[in-house]
PDB file of N, CA and C in Angstrom:
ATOM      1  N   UNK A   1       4.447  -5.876  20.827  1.00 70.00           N
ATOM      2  CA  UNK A   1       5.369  -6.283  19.785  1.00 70.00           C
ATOM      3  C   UNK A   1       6.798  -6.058  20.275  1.00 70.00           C
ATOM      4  N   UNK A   2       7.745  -6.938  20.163  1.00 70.00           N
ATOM      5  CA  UNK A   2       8.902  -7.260  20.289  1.00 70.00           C
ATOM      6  C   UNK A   2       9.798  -7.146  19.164  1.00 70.00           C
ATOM      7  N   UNK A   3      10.431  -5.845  18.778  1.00 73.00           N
ATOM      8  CA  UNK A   3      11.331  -4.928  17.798  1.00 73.00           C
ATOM      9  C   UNK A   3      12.180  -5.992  17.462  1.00 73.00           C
ATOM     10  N   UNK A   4      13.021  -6.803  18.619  1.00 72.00           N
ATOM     11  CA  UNK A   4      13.901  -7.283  18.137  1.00 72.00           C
ATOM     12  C   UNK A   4      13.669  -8.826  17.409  1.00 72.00           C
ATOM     13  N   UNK A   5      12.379  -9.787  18.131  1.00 77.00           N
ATOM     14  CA  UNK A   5      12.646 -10.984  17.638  1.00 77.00           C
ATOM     15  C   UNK A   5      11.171 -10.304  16.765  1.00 77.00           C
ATOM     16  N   UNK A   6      10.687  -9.266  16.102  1.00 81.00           N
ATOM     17  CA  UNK A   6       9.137  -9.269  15.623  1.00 81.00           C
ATOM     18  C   UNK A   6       9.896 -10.174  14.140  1.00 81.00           C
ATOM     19  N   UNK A   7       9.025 -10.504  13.484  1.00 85.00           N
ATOM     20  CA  UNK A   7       9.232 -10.999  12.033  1.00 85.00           C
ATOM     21  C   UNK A   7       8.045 -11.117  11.383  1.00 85.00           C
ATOM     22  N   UNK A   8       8.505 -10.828  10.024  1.00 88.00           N
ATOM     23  CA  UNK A   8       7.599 -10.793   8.849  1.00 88.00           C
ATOM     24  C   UNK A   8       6.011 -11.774   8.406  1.00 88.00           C
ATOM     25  N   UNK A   9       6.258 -12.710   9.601  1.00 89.00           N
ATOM     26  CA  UNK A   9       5.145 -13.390   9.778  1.00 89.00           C
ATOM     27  C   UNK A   9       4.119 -13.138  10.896  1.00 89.00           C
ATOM     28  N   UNK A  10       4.869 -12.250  11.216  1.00 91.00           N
ATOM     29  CA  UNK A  10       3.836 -11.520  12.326  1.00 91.00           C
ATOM     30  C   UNK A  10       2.792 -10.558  11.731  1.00 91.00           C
ATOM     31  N   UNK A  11       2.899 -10.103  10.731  1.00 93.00           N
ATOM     32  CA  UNK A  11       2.282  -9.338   9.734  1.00 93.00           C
ATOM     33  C   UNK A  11       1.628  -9.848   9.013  1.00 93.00           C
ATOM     34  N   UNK A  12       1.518 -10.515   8.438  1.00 94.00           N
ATOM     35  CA  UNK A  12       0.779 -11.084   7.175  1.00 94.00           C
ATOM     36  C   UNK A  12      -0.170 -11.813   7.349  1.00 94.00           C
ATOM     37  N   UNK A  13      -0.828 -12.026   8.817  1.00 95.00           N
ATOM     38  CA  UNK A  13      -2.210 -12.727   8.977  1.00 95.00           C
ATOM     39  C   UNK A  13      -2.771 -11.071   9.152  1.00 95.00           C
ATOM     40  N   UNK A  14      -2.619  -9.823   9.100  1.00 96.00           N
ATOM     41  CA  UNK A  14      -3.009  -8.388   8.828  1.00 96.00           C
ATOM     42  C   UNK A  14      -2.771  -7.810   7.991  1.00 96.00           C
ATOM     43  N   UNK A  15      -2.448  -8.445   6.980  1.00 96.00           N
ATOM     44  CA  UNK A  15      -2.640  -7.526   5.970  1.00 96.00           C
ATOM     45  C   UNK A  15      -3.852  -7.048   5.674  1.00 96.00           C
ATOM     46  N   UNK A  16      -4.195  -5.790   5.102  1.00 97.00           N
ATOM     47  CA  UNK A  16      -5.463  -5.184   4.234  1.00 97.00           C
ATOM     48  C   UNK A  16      -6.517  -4.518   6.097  1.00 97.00           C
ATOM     49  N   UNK A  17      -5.561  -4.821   7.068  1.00 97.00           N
ATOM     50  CA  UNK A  17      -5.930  -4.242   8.110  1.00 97.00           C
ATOM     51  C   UNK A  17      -5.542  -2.728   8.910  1.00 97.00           C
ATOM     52  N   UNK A  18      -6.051  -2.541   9.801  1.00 98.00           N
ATOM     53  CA  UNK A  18      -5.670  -0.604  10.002  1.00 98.00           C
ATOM     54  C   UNK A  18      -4.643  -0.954  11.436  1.00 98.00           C
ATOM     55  N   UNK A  19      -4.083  -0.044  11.398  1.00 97.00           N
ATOM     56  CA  UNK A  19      -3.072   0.306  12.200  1.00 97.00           C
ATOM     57  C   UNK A  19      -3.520   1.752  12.645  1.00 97.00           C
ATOM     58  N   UNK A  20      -3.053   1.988  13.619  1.00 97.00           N
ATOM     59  CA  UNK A  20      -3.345   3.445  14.451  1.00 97.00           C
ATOM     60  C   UNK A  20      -1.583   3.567  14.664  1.00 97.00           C
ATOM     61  N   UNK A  21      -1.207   4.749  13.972  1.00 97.00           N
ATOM     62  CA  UNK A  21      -0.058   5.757  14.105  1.00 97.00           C
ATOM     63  C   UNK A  21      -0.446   7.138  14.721  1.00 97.00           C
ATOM     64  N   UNK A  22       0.321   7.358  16.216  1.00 97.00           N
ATOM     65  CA  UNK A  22       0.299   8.447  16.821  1.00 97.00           C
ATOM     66  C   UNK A  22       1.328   9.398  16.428  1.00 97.00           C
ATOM     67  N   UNK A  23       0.716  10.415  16.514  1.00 94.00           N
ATOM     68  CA  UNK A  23       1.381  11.478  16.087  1.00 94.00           C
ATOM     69  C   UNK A  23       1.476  13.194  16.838  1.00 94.00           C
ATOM     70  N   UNK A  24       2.361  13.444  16.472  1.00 90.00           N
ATOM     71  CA  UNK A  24       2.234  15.161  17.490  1.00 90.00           C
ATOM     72  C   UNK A  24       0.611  15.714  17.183  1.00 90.00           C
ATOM     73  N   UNK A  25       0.134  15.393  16.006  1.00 87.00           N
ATOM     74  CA  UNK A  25      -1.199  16.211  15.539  1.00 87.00           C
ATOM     75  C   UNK A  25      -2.445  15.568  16.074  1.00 87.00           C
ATOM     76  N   UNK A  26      -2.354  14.175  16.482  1.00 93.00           N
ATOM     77  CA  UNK A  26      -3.120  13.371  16.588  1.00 93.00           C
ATOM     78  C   UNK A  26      -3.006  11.965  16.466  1.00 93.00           C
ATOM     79  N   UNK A  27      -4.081  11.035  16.197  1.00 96.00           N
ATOM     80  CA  UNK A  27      -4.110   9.758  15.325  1.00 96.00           C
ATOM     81  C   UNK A  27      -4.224   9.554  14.317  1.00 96.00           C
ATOM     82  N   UNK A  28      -3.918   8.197  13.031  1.00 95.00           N
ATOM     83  CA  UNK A  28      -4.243   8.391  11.610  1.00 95.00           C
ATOM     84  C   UNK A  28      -3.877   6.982  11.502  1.00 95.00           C
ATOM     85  N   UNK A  29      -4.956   6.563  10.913  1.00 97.00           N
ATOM     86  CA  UNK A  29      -5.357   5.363  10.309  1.00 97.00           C
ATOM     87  C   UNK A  29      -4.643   4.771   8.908  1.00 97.00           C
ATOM     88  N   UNK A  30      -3.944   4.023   9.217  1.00 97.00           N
ATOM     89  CA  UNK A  30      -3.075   3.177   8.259  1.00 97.00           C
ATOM     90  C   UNK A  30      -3.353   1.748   7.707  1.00 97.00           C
ATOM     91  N   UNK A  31      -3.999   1.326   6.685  1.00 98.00           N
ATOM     92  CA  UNK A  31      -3.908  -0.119   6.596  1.00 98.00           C
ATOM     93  C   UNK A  31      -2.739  -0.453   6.064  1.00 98.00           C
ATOM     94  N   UNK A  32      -2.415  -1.892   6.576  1.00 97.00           N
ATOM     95  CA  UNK A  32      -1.144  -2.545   6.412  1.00 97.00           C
ATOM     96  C   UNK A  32      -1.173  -3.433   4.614  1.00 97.00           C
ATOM     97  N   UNK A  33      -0.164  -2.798   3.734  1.00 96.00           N
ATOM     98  CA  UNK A  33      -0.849  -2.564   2.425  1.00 96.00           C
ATOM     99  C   UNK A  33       0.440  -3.700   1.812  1.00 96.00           C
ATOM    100  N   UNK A  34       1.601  -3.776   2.127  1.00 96.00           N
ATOM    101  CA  UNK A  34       2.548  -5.281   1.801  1.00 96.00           C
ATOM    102  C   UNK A  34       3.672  -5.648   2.549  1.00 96.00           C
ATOM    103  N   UNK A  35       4.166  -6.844   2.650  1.00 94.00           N
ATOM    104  CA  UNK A  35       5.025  -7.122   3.319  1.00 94.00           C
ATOM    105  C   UNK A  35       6.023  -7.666   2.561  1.00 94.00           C
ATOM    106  N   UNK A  36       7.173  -7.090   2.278  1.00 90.00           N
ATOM    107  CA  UNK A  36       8.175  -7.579   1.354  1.00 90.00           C
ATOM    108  C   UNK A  36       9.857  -8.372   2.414  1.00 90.00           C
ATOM    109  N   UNK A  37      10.130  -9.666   1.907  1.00 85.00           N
ATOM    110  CA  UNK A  37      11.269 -10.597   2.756  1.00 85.00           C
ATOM    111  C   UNK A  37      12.758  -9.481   2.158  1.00 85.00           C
ATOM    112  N   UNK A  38      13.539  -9.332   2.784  1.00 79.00           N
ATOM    113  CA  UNK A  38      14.459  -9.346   2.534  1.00 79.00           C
ATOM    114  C   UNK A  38      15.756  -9.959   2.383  1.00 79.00           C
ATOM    115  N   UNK A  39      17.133  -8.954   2.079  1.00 77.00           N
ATOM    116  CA  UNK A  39      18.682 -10.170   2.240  1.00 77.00           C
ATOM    117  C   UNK A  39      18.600 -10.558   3.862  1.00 77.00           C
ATOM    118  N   UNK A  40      19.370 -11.768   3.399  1.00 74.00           N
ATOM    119  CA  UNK A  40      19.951 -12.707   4.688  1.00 74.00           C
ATOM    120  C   UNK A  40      20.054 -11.771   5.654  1.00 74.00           C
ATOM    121  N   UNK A  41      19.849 -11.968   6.890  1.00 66.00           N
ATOM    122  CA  UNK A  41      20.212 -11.185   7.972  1.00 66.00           C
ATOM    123  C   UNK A  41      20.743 -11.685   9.441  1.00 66.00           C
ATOM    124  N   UNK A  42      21.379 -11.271  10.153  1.00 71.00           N
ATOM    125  CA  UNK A  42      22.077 -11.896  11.498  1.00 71.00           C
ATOM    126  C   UNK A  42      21.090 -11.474  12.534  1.00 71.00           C
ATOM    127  N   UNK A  43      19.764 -10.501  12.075  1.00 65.00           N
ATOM    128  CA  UNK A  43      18.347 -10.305  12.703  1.00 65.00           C
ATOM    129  C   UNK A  43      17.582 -11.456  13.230  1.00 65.00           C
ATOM    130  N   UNK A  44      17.615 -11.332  14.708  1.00 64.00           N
ATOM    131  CA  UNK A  44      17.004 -12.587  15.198  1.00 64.00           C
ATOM    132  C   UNK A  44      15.197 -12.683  14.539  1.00 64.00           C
ATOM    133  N   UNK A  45      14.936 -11.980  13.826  1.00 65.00           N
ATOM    134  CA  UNK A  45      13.194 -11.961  13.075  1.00 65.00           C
ATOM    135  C   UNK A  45      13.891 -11.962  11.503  1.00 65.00           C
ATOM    136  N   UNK A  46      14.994 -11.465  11.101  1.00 73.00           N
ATOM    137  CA  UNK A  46      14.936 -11.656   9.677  1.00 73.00           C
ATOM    138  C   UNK A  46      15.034 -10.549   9.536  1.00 73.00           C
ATOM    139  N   UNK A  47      15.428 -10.595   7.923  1.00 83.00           N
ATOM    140  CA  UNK A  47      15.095  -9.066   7.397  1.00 83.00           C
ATOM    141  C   UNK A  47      13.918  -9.064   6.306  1.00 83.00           C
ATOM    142  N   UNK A  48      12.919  -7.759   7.093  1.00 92.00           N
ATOM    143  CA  UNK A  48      11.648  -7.774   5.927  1.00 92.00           C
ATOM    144  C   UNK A  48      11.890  -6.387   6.234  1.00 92.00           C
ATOM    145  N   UNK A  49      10.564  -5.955   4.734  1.00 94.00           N
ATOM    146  CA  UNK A  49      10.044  -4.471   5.321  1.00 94.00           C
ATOM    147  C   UNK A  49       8.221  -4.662   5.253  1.00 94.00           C
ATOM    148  N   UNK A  50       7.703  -3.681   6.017  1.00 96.00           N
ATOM    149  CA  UNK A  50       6.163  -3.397   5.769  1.00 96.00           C
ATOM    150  C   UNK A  50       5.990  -2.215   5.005  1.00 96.00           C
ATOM    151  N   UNK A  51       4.658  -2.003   4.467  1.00 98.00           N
ATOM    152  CA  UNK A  51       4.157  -1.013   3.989  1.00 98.00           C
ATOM    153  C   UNK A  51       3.008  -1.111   4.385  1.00 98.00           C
ATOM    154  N   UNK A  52       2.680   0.435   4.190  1.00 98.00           N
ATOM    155  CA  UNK A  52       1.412   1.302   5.083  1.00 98.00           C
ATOM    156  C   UNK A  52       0.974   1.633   4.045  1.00 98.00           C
ATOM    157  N   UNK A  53      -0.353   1.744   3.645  1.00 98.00           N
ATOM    158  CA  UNK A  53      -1.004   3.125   2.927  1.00 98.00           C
ATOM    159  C   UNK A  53      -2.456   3.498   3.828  1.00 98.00           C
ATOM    160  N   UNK A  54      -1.888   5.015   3.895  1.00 96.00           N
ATOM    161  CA  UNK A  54      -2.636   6.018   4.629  1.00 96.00           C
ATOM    162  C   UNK A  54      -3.442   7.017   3.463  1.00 96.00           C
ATOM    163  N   UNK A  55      -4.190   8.179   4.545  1.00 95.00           N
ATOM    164  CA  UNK A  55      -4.119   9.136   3.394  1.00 95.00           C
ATOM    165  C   UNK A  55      -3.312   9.923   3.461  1.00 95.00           C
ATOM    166  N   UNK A  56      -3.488  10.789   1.991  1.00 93.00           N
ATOM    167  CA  UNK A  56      -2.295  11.571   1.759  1.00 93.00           C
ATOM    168  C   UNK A  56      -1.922  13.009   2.580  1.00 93.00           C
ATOM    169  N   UNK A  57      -3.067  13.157   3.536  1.00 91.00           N
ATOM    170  CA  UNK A  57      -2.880  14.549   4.303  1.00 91.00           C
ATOM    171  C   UNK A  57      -3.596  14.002   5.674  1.00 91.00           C
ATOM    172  N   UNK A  58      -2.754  13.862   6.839  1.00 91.00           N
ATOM    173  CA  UNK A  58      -1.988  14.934   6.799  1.00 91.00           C
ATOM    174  C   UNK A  58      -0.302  13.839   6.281  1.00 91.00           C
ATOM    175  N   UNK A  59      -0.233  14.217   5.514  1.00 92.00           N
ATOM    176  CA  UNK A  59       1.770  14.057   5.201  1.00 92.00           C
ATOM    177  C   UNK A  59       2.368  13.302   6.763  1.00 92.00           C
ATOM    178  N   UNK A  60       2.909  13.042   6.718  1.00 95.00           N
ATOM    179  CA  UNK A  60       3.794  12.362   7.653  1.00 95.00           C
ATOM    180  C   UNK A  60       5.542  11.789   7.810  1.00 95.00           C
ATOM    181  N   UNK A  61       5.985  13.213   8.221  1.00 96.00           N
ATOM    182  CA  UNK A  61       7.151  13.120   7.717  1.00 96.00           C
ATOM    183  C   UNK A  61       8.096  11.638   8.756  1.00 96.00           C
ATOM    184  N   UNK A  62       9.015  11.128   7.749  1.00 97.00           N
ATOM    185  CA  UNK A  62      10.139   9.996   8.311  1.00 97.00           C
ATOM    186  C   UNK A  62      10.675  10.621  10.275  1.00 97.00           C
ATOM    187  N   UNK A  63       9.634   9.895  10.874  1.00 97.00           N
ATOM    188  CA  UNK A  63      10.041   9.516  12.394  1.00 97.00           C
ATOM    189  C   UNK A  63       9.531   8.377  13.321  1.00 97.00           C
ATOM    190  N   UNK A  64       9.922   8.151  14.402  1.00 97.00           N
ATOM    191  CA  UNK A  64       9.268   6.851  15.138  1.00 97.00           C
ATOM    192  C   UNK A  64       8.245   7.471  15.368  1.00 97.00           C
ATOM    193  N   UNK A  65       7.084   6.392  15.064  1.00 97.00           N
ATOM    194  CA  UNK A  65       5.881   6.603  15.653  1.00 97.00           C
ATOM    195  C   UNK A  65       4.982   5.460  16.643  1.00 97.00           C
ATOM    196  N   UNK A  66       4.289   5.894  17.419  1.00 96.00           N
ATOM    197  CA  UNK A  66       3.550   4.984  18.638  1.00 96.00           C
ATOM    198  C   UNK A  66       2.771   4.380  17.216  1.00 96.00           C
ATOM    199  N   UNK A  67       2.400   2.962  16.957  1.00 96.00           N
ATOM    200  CA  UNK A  67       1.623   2.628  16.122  1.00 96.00           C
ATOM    201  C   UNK A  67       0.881   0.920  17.196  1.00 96.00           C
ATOM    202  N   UNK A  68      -0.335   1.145  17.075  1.00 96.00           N
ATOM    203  CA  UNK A  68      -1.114   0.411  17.249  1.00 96.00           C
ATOM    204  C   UNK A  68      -1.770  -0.576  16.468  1.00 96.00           C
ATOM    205  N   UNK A  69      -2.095  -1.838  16.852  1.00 96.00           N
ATOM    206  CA  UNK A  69      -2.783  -3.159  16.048  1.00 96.00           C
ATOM    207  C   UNK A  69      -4.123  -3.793  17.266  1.00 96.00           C
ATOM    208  N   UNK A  70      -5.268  -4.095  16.948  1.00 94.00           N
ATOM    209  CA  UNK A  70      -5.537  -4.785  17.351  1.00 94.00           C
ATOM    210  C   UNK A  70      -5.075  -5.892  18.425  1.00 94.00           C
ATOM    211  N   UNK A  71      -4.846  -6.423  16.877  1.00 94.00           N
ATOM    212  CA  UNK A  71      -4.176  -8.189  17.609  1.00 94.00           C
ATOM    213  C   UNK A  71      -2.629  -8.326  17.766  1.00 94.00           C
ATOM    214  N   UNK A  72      -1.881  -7.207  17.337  1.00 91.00           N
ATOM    215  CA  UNK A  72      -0.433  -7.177  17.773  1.00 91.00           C
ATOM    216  C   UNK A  72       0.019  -6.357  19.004  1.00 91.00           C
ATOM    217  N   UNK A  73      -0.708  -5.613  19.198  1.00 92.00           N
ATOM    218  CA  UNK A  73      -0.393  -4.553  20.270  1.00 92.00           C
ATOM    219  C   UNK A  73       0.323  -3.304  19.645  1.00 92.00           C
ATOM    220  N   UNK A  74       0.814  -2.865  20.632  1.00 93.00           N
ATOM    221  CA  UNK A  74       1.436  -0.981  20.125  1.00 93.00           C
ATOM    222  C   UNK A  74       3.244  -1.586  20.220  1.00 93.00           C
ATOM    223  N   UNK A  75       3.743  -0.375  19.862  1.00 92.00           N
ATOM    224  CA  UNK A  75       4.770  -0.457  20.051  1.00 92.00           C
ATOM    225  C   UNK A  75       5.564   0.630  19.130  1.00 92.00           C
ATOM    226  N   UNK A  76       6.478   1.116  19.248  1.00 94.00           N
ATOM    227  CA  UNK A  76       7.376   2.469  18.642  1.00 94.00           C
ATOM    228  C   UNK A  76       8.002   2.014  17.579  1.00 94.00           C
ATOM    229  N   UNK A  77       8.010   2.280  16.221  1.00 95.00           N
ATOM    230  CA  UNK A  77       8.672   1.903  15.242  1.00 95.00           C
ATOM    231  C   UNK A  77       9.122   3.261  14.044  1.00 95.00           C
ATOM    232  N   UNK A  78      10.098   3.025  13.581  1.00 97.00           N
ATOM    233  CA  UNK A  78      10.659   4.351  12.971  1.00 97.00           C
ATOM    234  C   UNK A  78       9.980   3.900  11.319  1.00 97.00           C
ATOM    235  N   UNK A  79       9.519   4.853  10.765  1.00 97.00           N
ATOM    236  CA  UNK A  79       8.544   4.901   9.934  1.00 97.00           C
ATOM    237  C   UNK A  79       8.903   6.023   8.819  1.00 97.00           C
ATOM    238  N   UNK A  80       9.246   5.633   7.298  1.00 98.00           N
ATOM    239  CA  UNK A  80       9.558   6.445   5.847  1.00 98.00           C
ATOM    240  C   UNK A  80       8.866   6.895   4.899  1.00 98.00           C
ATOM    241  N   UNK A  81       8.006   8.063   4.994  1.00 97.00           N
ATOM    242  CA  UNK A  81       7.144   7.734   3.467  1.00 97.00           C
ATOM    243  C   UNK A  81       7.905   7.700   2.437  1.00 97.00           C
ATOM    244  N   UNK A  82       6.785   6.848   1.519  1.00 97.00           N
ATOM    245  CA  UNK A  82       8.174   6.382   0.323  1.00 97.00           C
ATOM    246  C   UNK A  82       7.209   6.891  -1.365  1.00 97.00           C
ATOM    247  N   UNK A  83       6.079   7.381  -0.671  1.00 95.00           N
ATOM    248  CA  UNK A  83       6.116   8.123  -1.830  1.00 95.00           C
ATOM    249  C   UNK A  83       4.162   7.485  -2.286  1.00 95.00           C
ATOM    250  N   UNK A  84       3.395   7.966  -3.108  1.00 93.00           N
ATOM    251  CA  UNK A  84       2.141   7.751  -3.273  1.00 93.00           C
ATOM    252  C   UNK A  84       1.557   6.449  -4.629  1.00 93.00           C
ATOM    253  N   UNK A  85       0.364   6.246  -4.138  1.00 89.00           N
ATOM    254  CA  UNK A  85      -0.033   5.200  -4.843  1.00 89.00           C
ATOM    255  C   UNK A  85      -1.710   5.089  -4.943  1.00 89.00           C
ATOM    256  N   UNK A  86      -2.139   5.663  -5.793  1.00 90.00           N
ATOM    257  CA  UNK A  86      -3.315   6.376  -6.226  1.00 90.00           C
ATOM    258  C   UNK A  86      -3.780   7.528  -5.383  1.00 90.00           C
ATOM    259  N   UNK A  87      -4.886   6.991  -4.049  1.00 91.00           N
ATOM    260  CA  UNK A  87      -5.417   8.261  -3.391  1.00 91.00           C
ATOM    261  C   UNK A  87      -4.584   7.989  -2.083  1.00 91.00           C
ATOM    262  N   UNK A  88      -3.685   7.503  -1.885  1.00 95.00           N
ATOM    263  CA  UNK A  88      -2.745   6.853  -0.534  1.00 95.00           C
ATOM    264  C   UNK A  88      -1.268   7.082  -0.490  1.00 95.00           C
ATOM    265  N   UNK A  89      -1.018   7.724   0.295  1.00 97.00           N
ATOM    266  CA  UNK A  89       0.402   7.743   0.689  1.00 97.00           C
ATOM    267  C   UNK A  89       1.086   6.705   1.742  1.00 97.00           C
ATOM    268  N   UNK A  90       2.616   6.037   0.945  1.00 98.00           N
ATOM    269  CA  UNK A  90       2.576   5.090   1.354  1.00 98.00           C
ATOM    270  C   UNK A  90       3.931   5.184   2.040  1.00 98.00           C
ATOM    271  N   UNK A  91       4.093   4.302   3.422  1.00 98.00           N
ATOM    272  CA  UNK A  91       4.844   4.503   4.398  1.00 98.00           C
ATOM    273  C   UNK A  91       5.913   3.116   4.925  1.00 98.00           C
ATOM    274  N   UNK A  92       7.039   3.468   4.830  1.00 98.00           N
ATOM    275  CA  UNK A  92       7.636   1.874   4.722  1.00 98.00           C
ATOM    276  C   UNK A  92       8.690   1.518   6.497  1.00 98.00           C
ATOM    277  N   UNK A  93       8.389   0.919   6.600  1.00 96.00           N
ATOM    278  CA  UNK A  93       9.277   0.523   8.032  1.00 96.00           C
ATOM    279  C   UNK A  93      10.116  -1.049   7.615  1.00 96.00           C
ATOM    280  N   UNK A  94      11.612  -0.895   7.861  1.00 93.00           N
ATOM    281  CA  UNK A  94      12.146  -1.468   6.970  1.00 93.00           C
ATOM    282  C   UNK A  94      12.886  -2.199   8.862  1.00 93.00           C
ATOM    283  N   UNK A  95      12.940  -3.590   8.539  1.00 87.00           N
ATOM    284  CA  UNK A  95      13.490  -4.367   9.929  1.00 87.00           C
ATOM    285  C   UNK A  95      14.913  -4.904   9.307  1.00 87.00           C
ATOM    286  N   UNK A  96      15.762  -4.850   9.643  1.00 83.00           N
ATOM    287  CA  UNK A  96      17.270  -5.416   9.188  1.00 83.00           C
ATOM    288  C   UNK A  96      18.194  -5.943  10.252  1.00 83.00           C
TER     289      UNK A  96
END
């Protein structure tokens, strides 16, 4: 994945799919839970954000993490939890 030209349509043939986020503790399984467009942007991909829902432990505090796809490949992306949504804590990476 390519940070700078990635875009919001790169996502959305995965939605409801898992992602692998590395971490100092280990690995942890994320499905890719929405993809919201954002304002206009001078972003050669646009401006969107994704959302993650994981589980809620272990916690995962706001840093870049190695995150893995299947069919997208890996790549380092800085990553927010933004707070819970039934048994899932949910994690937002915002592109601008």
């Amino acid at each position: 994945m390519d940070l700078a030209t990635l875009k919001s349509e790169h996502f959305r043939p995965h939605k409801g799919t898992p992602f692998t986020f590395h971490h100092e503790g280990g690995a942890l399984e994320m499905v890719l839970h929405l993809i919201e467009e954002g304002p206009n942007s001078e972003r050669a991909g646009g401006s969107f954000s994704v959302i993650w829902a994981g589980p809620k432990a272990p916690a995962l505090p706001q840093s870049t993490y190695r995150i893995e796809h299947a069919a997208l490949g890996a790549t380092e992306i800085f990553v927010v939890p933004i707070g819970q949504s039934g048994d899932h804590a949910l994690y937002e990476a915002v592109f601008n």
